[in-house]
Amino acid sequence: MMAEAVLAAIPWDQAATMIDLEGRTPIIGTIRDCAMHFALYKPHARSNARVLLTRPVFREGRQTRTWILEPEEIEQLTQRMRREAN
């Protein structure tokens, strides 16, 4: 899992694509768009969601940067969005 500080550094307006491992139509928008949609998903859909980044991010324990956010990381973005809204 990615450190929260790395996720906090991803700007809300960065282009991203939410993909679904079951083949549903991708959501092309911003990181904020992806987090907002993820917040509405049911648990099964959340477990199949991934966000494809347009700029890779550093992931601790790996030598290379990564292009994909896992469901736990998307959930952290959703929590960040809620905190910033209050």
C-alpha angles and dihedrals in degrees: 000000000000123000113257091235090062091050091048089057093059106099117233092232095054111122114250142159125225110214130189122217089217092061103255118155111287121242111231114196139084133322087260091053090051093048091048092052092044089055089059096049123106116240095264092052091046092055090054097045124104131173118223109208127213090214119040120233133214116260119198113245094025128098094214134050119253133229100202133072117209124221093264090054093047087052089055089053090050090052090048090052091052092048092050091049091060 
